[in-house]
Amino acid sequence: MSDKKLSVVQIIDTLEPGGAERVLITLSNILFINGHTVTVITTLLKGPLAAQLLDGIAIKELNRKSKWNLSDMKRLIDWCKPFDIVHVHSTHNLRYVFLAAKLFSLNKKIFFHHHYGSIETDQSVSIDQSIIYPRTILIAVSRIIYDWALYKLKMPAEKTFLLSNIVIPNYAATVKLFDEDDERIKLLLVANFRKAKHIEFAIDLMNELKNTKPVHLTIIGQEADKDYCNSIKEKINALQLNNHIKIIHDCNNVQAILNNFHLAIHTAKSESGPLVLIEYMMLGLPFLTYQTGEVVHQIINDLPECIIDNFNITEWMTQINSLLQQNKNELSIKLKSSFNKYYSAEAYYHQCIEIYNKGLAIR
């Protein structure tokens, strides 16, 4: 490849709060900072996180009328044709782009960023995956997705890459959520409402914790599964925990609220990232997470006190108390050190460009 800066178009359905969406924003901003022409296409409306894209990154809303509208497909492909790199996020968007590319002759390699969060509990291979994925350059956000692609899906090794997630600071002003005289231990859980996030465990945990200390849990997440979200709210009501738990659905910038909390918990049974653990490390917020996801794989030897391999409430309570009793400054420094060790934006950029160049070189 020449020294020419590759032009990149990234495609997603919408930029609502979520892990894949935030990866797109992070990558777009890093590429733009490094001199690349970057455009983001949303197949629906752009969504609230679009505001986090840097000035100079073009965003185009396809606002398609339906999945099968041919004029919308053609418009999408026309938008993609001038770019060196076509980079698609998430399976449902890939299916749409792949079909549109076949119908309207997009003769470019498609780079597919695979974020599947339930990979530890679902390693099946669907028919459409077996047909479409090998015709892309697959970028896995975790080792387990990478291995799944190679050994379950039988992806060609030269077309399969690992690019672990990072986050970058957005320097937003801190938003205060509590009064100055609120002396409760303030816990945080960030997770969109899906069954894999195992939020009901956090409710049971709070039901026990409240008997040992003044404590409050804030849950931040979108209603991805409304039935599941309603079941969580019903459980909170049934256990009379409304004074101990607050749910926020409309927070688009988690970094701005992290300074409100003493500790975060992450109870998901299966993860590809999760990105939010990287944010906790970046800002020095202690956390306790179940042992799942690429981030945990990376930091387990550096931050073993932040990781637990079971869902035993007594053991979670013991470990939470241990973390709360540690020297706050020393633990914060340790967390930030791990962030700097693993999640450099410069290294991420060079890894991404290497993937692009290797993908383009495949004949």
Short mmCIF file of C-alpha atoms in Angstrom, two decimals:
data_model
loop_
_atom_site.label_atom_id
_atom_site.label_comp_id
_atom_site.label_asym_id
_atom_site.label_seq_id
_atom_site.Cartn_x
_atom_site.Cartn_y
_atom_site.Cartn_z
CA MET A 1 0.00 0.00 0.00
CA SER A 2 1.14 3.60 -0.56
CA ASP A 3 1.42 6.25 2.12
CA LYS A 4 -1.94 7.67 1.03
CA LYS A 5 -4.37 8.00 3.92
CA LEU A 6 -7.20 5.56 3.39
CA SER A 7 -10.68 7.06 3.25
CA VAL A 8 -13.15 5.22 5.48
CA VAL A 9 -16.93 4.93 5.60
CA GLN A 10 -18.41 3.25 8.66
CA ILE A 11 -21.96 1.91 8.60
CA ILE A 12 -24.39 1.17 11.42
CA ASP A 13 -28.16 1.37 11.84
CA THR A 14 -28.27 4.19 14.40
CA LEU A 15 -26.07 5.73 17.08
CA GLU A 16 -28.12 4.97 20.15
CA PRO A 17 -26.15 4.20 23.35
CA GLY A 18 -24.49 0.80 23.06
CA GLY A 19 -21.14 -0.92 22.76
CA ALA A 20 -20.93 -1.28 18.98
CA GLU A 21 -22.06 2.30 18.53
CA ARG A 22 -19.38 3.60 20.87
CA VAL A 23 -16.69 1.55 19.12
CA LEU A 24 -17.71 3.17 15.83
CA ILE A 25 -17.45 6.63 17.36
CA THR A 26 -14.07 5.93 18.97
CA LEU A 27 -12.63 4.49 15.77
CA SER A 28 -14.05 7.28 13.60
CA ASN A 29 -12.56 9.94 15.86
CA ILE A 30 -9.15 8.23 16.03
CA LEU A 31 -9.00 7.82 12.25
CA PHE A 32 -10.02 11.45 11.72
CA ILE A 33 -7.41 12.70 14.22
CA ASN A 34 -4.81 10.77 12.23
CA GLY A 35 -5.70 12.50 8.98
CA HIS A 36 -8.18 10.15 7.34
CA THR A 37 -11.34 11.22 5.56
CA VAL A 38 -14.16 9.61 7.56
CA THR A 39 -17.88 9.42 6.92
CA VAL A 40 -20.47 7.65 9.06
CA ILE A 41 -23.66 6.29 7.48
CA THR A 42 -26.65 5.33 9.61
CA THR A 43 -29.25 3.25 7.82
CA LEU A 44 -31.91 4.76 10.10
CA LEU A 45 -31.76 8.11 11.91
CA LYS A 46 -28.38 9.12 13.30
CA GLY A 47 -29.24 8.92 17.02
CA PRO A 48 -27.97 10.89 20.05
CA LEU A 49 -24.39 9.56 20.15
CA ALA A 50 -23.71 11.19 16.77
CA ALA A 51 -22.98 14.36 18.75
CA GLN A 52 -19.79 12.68 20.00
CA LEU A 53 -18.29 12.49 16.51
CA LEU A 54 -15.63 15.12 15.94
CA ASP A 55 -16.38 18.13 13.77
CA GLY A 56 -15.22 17.27 10.27
CA ILE A 57 -16.62 13.75 10.25
CA ALA A 58 -19.52 13.67 7.83
CA ILE A 59 -22.64 11.78 8.90
CA LYS A 60 -25.29 10.67 6.44
CA GLU A 61 -28.70 9.38 7.50
CA LEU A 62 -30.16 6.89 5.02
CA ASN A 63 -33.45 6.86 6.96
CA ARG A 64 -34.49 3.89 4.86
CA LYS A 65 -38.18 3.34 4.28
CA SER A 66 -37.84 -0.44 4.71
CA LYS A 67 -35.18 -3.13 4.55
CA TRP A 68 -36.32 -3.97 1.02
CA ASN A 69 -36.55 -0.51 -0.50
CA LEU A 70 -34.31 -0.68 -3.57
CA SER A 71 -33.83 3.06 -4.01
CA ASP A 72 -32.50 3.30 -0.45
CA MET A 73 -30.12 0.41 -1.11
CA LYS A 74 -28.83 2.08 -4.26
CA ARG A 75 -28.33 5.37 -2.43
CA LEU A 76 -26.35 3.57 0.28
CA ILE A 77 -24.06 1.93 -2.28
CA ASP A 78 -23.58 5.21 -4.16
CA TRP A 79 -22.46 6.79 -0.89
CA CYS A 80 -19.98 3.95 -0.26
CA LYS A 81 -18.34 3.82 -3.69
CA PRO A 82 -15.88 6.75 -3.27
CA PHE A 83 -14.26 5.24 -0.15
CA ASP A 84 -11.25 2.93 0.14
CA ILE A 85 -12.63 1.15 3.20
CA VAL A 86 -16.25 0.06 3.79
CA HIS A 87 -16.48 -0.85 7.49
CA VAL A 88 -19.76 -2.31 8.78
CA HIS A 89 -20.74 -2.84 12.42
CA SER A 90 -23.05 -5.63 13.70
CA THR A 91 -24.60 -8.60 11.93
CA HIS A 92 -28.00 -7.15 11.00
CA ASN A 93 -26.31 -4.20 9.30
CA LEU A 94 -23.92 -6.50 7.46
CA ARG A 95 -26.81 -8.51 6.00
CA TYR A 96 -28.34 -5.30 4.66
CA VAL A 97 -25.11 -3.90 3.24
CA PHE A 98 -24.12 -7.26 1.76
CA LEU A 99 -27.42 -7.58 -0.12
CA ALA A 100 -27.27 -3.98 -1.31
CA ALA A 101 -23.68 -4.48 -2.49
CA LYS A 102 -24.69 -7.51 -4.55
CA LEU A 103 -27.68 -5.79 -6.10
CA PHE A 104 -25.91 -2.53 -6.95
CA SER A 105 -22.36 -3.68 -7.70
CA LEU A 106 -20.21 -2.46 -4.84
CA ASN A 107 -16.92 -4.00 -5.96
CA LYS A 108 -15.11 -3.40 -2.70
CA LYS A 109 -14.09 -5.57 0.22
CA ILE A 110 -16.38 -5.22 3.23
CA PHE A 111 -14.74 -5.04 6.65
CA PHE A 112 -17.12 -6.49 9.21
CA HIS A 113 -16.72 -5.55 12.89
CA HIS A 114 -18.21 -8.35 15.00
CA HIS A 115 -19.32 -7.26 18.50
CA TYR A 116 -21.57 -10.17 19.52
CA GLY A 117 -21.94 -9.93 23.31
CA SER A 118 -23.55 -13.33 23.93
CA ILE A 119 -20.73 -15.32 22.34
CA GLU A 120 -19.94 -17.23 25.55
CA THR A 121 -23.46 -18.65 25.74
CA ASP A 122 -24.25 -18.88 22.00
CA GLN A 123 -21.60 -20.19 19.61
CA SER A 124 -23.98 -21.42 16.94
CA VAL A 125 -23.37 -20.66 13.27
CA SER A 126 -26.41 -19.60 11.25
CA ILE A 127 -26.80 -20.22 7.53
CA ASP A 128 -26.49 -16.54 6.65
CA GLN A 129 -23.31 -16.25 8.75
CA SER A 130 -21.75 -19.21 6.96
CA ILE A 131 -22.56 -17.61 3.59
CA ILE A 132 -21.80 -13.93 4.25
CA TYR A 133 -18.99 -13.77 6.82
CA PRO A 134 -16.33 -15.61 4.73
CA ARG A 135 -16.92 -13.02 1.99
CA THR A 136 -15.85 -10.24 4.35
CA ILE A 137 -12.76 -9.22 6.31
CA LEU A 138 -13.86 -10.08 9.85
CA ILE A 139 -12.69 -7.93 12.79
CA ALA A 140 -13.39 -9.59 16.15
CA VAL A 141 -13.50 -7.48 19.31
CA SER A 142 -12.57 -10.41 21.55
CA ARG A 143 -10.43 -13.53 21.50
CA ILE A 144 -13.48 -15.76 21.92
CA ILE A 145 -15.17 -14.23 18.84
CA TYR A 146 -11.89 -14.57 16.93
CA ASP A 147 -11.62 -18.25 17.88
CA TRP A 148 -15.30 -18.82 17.06
CA ALA A 149 -14.77 -17.33 13.60
CA LEU A 150 -11.73 -19.53 12.92
CA TYR A 151 -12.84 -22.83 14.41
CA LYS A 152 -16.66 -22.81 14.35
CA LEU A 153 -17.39 -20.67 11.32
CA LYS A 154 -14.20 -21.85 9.50
CA MET A 155 -13.24 -18.33 8.43
CA PRO A 156 -10.00 -18.14 6.43
CA ALA A 157 -7.23 -17.12 8.85
CA GLU A 158 -5.93 -14.42 6.50
CA LYS A 159 -9.36 -12.74 6.60
CA THR A 160 -9.84 -12.85 10.40
CA PHE A 161 -8.42 -10.28 12.80
CA LEU A 162 -8.58 -9.37 16.48
CA LEU A 163 -8.99 -5.71 17.46
CA SER A 164 -9.75 -5.33 21.16
CA ASN A 165 -11.89 -2.36 22.14
CA ILE A 166 -10.62 0.82 23.72
CA VAL A 167 -12.23 4.08 24.83
CA ILE A 168 -10.99 7.65 24.71
CA PRO A 169 -11.80 10.43 27.19
CA ASN A 170 -14.46 12.92 26.13
CA TYR A 171 -13.59 15.56 28.75
CA ALA A 172 -17.22 16.33 29.55
CA ALA A 173 -17.99 18.19 32.75
CA THR A 174 -19.03 15.99 35.68
CA VAL A 175 -22.78 15.73 36.24
CA LYS A 176 -23.79 15.56 39.91
CA LEU A 177 -26.41 12.95 40.75
CA PHE A 178 -26.48 13.13 44.56
CA ASP A 179 -26.71 15.75 47.30
CA GLU A 180 -23.53 16.69 49.18
CA ASP A 181 -24.84 15.23 52.43
CA ASP A 182 -25.77 11.84 50.94
CA GLU A 183 -23.48 9.47 52.83
CA ARG A 184 -24.65 6.20 51.28
CA ILE A 185 -22.23 3.91 49.48
CA LYS A 186 -23.05 4.59 45.85
CA LEU A 187 -22.81 1.70 43.42
CA LEU A 188 -23.18 1.79 39.63
CA LEU A 189 -24.25 -0.78 37.05
CA VAL A 190 -24.09 0.17 33.36
CA ALA A 191 -25.82 -2.29 31.06
CA ASN A 192 -28.56 -2.16 28.48
CA PHE A 193 -31.54 -4.25 29.57
CA ARG A 194 -30.98 -7.68 28.01
CA LYS A 195 -31.15 -11.08 29.68
CA ALA A 196 -27.44 -11.71 29.15
CA LYS A 197 -26.66 -8.72 31.39
CA HIS A 198 -28.06 -10.68 34.39
CA ILE A 199 -29.33 -7.53 36.09
CA GLU A 200 -31.61 -9.56 38.35
CA PHE A 201 -28.50 -10.75 40.18
CA ALA A 202 -27.62 -7.13 40.98
CA ILE A 203 -31.11 -6.69 42.47
CA ASP A 204 -30.68 -9.76 44.69
CA LEU A 205 -27.24 -8.52 45.68
CA MET A 206 -28.65 -5.14 46.67
CA ASN A 207 -31.38 -6.83 48.69
CA GLU A 208 -28.66 -8.36 50.86
CA LEU A 209 -26.24 -5.44 50.87
CA LYS A 210 -28.83 -3.01 52.19
CA ASN A 211 -28.97 -5.02 55.40
CA THR A 212 -25.26 -4.44 56.07
CA LYS A 213 -24.68 -0.80 55.16
CA PRO A 214 -26.40 2.31 53.74
CA VAL A 215 -26.11 1.67 50.02
CA HIS A 216 -27.63 2.85 46.74
CA LEU A 217 -27.42 1.37 43.24
CA THR A 218 -27.84 3.35 40.02
CA ILE A 219 -28.58 1.27 36.92
CA ILE A 220 -27.93 2.99 33.60
CA GLY A 221 -29.09 1.36 30.38
CA GLN A 222 -31.42 1.41 27.41
CA GLU A 223 -34.61 -0.69 27.27
CA ALA A 224 -33.23 -3.08 24.65
CA ASP A 225 -35.62 -5.80 25.83
CA LYS A 226 -38.71 -4.10 27.21
CA ASP A 227 -40.16 -7.27 28.73
CA TYR A 228 -36.92 -7.96 30.55
CA CYS A 229 -36.69 -4.35 31.69
CA ASN A 230 -40.23 -4.52 33.07
CA SER A 231 -39.41 -7.74 34.91
CA ILE A 232 -36.47 -6.00 36.60
CA LYS A 233 -38.67 -3.08 37.65
CA GLU A 234 -41.25 -5.53 39.00
CA LYS A 235 -38.56 -7.32 40.99
CA ILE A 236 -37.39 -4.02 42.49
CA ASN A 237 -40.97 -3.23 43.52
CA ALA A 238 -41.59 -6.70 44.93
CA LEU A 239 -38.48 -6.47 47.12
CA GLN A 240 -39.35 -2.89 48.14
CA LEU A 241 -36.02 -1.58 46.90
CA ASN A 242 -37.21 1.62 45.24
CA ASN A 243 -35.39 3.75 47.82
CA HIS A 244 -32.18 1.81 47.18
CA ILE A 245 -32.16 1.50 43.37
CA LYS A 246 -32.62 4.07 40.62
CA ILE A 247 -32.86 3.29 36.90
CA ILE A 248 -31.74 5.84 34.28
CA HIS A 249 -32.51 5.15 30.62
CA ASP A 250 -31.36 8.38 28.96
CA CYS A 251 -27.67 8.75 29.92
CA ASN A 252 -25.60 9.12 26.74
CA ASN A 253 -22.30 9.94 28.44
CA VAL A 254 -21.30 7.59 31.23
CA GLN A 255 -17.91 9.24 31.74
CA ALA A 256 -19.60 12.42 32.95
CA ILE A 257 -21.26 10.65 35.91
CA LEU A 258 -18.57 8.21 37.10
CA ASN A 259 -17.20 10.55 39.77
CA ASN A 260 -20.50 10.19 41.65
CA PHE A 261 -19.78 6.58 42.61
CA HIS A 262 -17.65 4.59 45.03
CA LEU A 263 -17.75 1.33 43.08
CA ALA A 264 -19.21 -0.20 39.91
CA ILE A 265 -20.48 -3.73 39.44
CA HIS A 266 -20.85 -5.69 36.21
CA THR A 267 -23.01 -8.79 36.36
CA ALA A 268 -23.32 -9.89 32.71
CA LYS A 269 -22.98 -13.62 32.06
CA SER A 270 -21.49 -13.07 28.61
CA GLU A 271 -19.65 -10.11 27.08
CA SER A 272 -17.45 -9.31 24.11
CA GLY A 273 -15.90 -6.23 25.79
CA PRO A 274 -17.26 -4.67 27.85
CA LEU A 275 -16.27 -1.09 27.06
CA VAL A 276 -17.51 0.30 30.34
CA LEU A 277 -14.79 -1.54 32.30
CA ILE A 278 -12.22 0.35 30.25
CA GLU A 279 -13.91 3.62 31.19
CA TYR A 280 -13.80 2.66 34.86
CA MET A 281 -10.07 2.03 34.60
CA MET A 282 -9.48 5.24 32.68
CA LEU A 283 -11.09 7.33 35.43
CA GLY A 284 -9.88 5.18 38.34
CA LEU A 285 -13.29 3.91 39.50
CA PRO A 286 -13.03 0.52 41.30
CA PHE A 287 -15.28 -2.21 39.95
CA LEU A 288 -16.21 -5.83 40.47
CA THR A 289 -17.09 -7.82 37.37
CA TYR A 290 -17.99 -11.38 36.55
CA GLN A 291 -15.22 -13.16 34.68
CA THR A 292 -16.35 -12.71 31.07
CA GLY A 293 -15.20 -10.74 28.04
CA GLU A 294 -11.98 -9.69 26.33
CA VAL A 295 -11.26 -6.89 28.79
CA VAL A 296 -11.28 -9.32 31.72
CA HIS A 297 -8.99 -11.65 29.77
CA GLN A 298 -6.52 -8.80 29.34
CA ILE A 299 -6.49 -7.45 32.91
CA ILE A 300 -7.04 -10.54 35.05
CA ASN A 301 -3.41 -10.75 36.18
CA ASP A 302 -3.16 -7.01 36.85
CA LEU A 303 -6.48 -6.48 38.66
CA PRO A 304 -7.51 -9.87 40.13
CA GLU A 305 -9.35 -8.18 43.00
CA CYS A 306 -11.77 -6.65 40.44
CA ILE A 307 -12.82 -10.00 38.94
CA ILE A 308 -14.97 -12.80 40.35
CA ASP A 309 -15.73 -16.19 38.79
CA ASN A 310 -19.14 -17.00 40.32
CA PHE A 311 -22.52 -15.56 41.21
CA ASN A 312 -22.46 -16.33 44.92
CA ILE A 313 -23.97 -13.32 46.68
CA THR A 314 -21.92 -13.80 49.85
CA GLU A 315 -18.68 -13.83 47.87
CA TRP A 316 -19.72 -10.74 45.92
CA MET A 317 -20.49 -8.93 49.16
CA THR A 318 -17.12 -9.93 50.64
CA GLN A 319 -15.24 -8.73 47.58
CA ILE A 320 -17.19 -5.47 47.39
CA ASN A 321 -16.37 -4.75 51.03
CA SER A 322 -12.72 -5.55 50.37
CA LEU A 323 -12.56 -3.12 47.45
CA LEU A 324 -14.30 -0.37 49.44
CA GLN A 325 -11.79 -0.77 52.25
CA GLN A 326 -8.73 -0.46 50.03
CA ASN A 327 -6.79 2.79 49.86
CA LYS A 328 -8.76 4.81 47.32
CA ASN A 329 -5.79 6.65 45.78
CA GLU A 330 -3.62 3.55 45.49
CA LEU A 331 -6.39 1.56 43.84
CA SER A 332 -7.20 4.42 41.48
CA ILE A 333 -3.55 4.63 40.38
CA LYS A 334 -3.50 0.86 39.80
CA LEU A 335 -6.64 1.03 37.66
CA LYS A 336 -5.32 3.93 35.57
CA SER A 337 -2.01 2.13 35.12
CA SER A 338 -3.84 -0.87 33.64
CA PHE A 339 -5.73 1.43 31.30
CA ASN A 340 -2.49 2.97 30.04
CA LYS A 341 -0.91 -0.47 29.64
CA TYR A 342 -3.62 -2.01 27.45
CA TYR A 343 -5.74 0.70 25.86
CA SER A 344 -3.48 3.14 24.02
CA ALA A 345 -5.26 5.00 21.21
CA GLU A 346 -2.03 5.07 19.18
CA ALA A 347 -1.63 1.29 19.29
CA TYR A 348 -5.30 0.83 18.42
CA TYR A 349 -4.94 3.08 15.39
CA HIS A 350 -1.90 1.23 14.04
CA GLN A 351 -3.60 -2.16 14.56
CA CYS A 352 -6.66 -0.96 12.65
CA ILE A 353 -4.62 0.40 9.72
CA GLU A 354 -2.67 -2.87 9.58
CA ILE A 355 -5.97 -4.77 9.32
CA TYR A 356 -7.18 -2.46 6.55
CA ASN A 357 -3.95 -2.85 4.57
CA LYS A 358 -3.83 -6.64 4.97
CA GLY A 359 -7.49 -6.94 4.03
CA LEU A 360 -7.08 -4.82 0.91
CA ALA A 361 -4.03 -6.87 -0.16
CA ILE A 362 -6.01 -10.16 -0.24
CA ARG A 363 -6.70 -11.33 -3.80
#
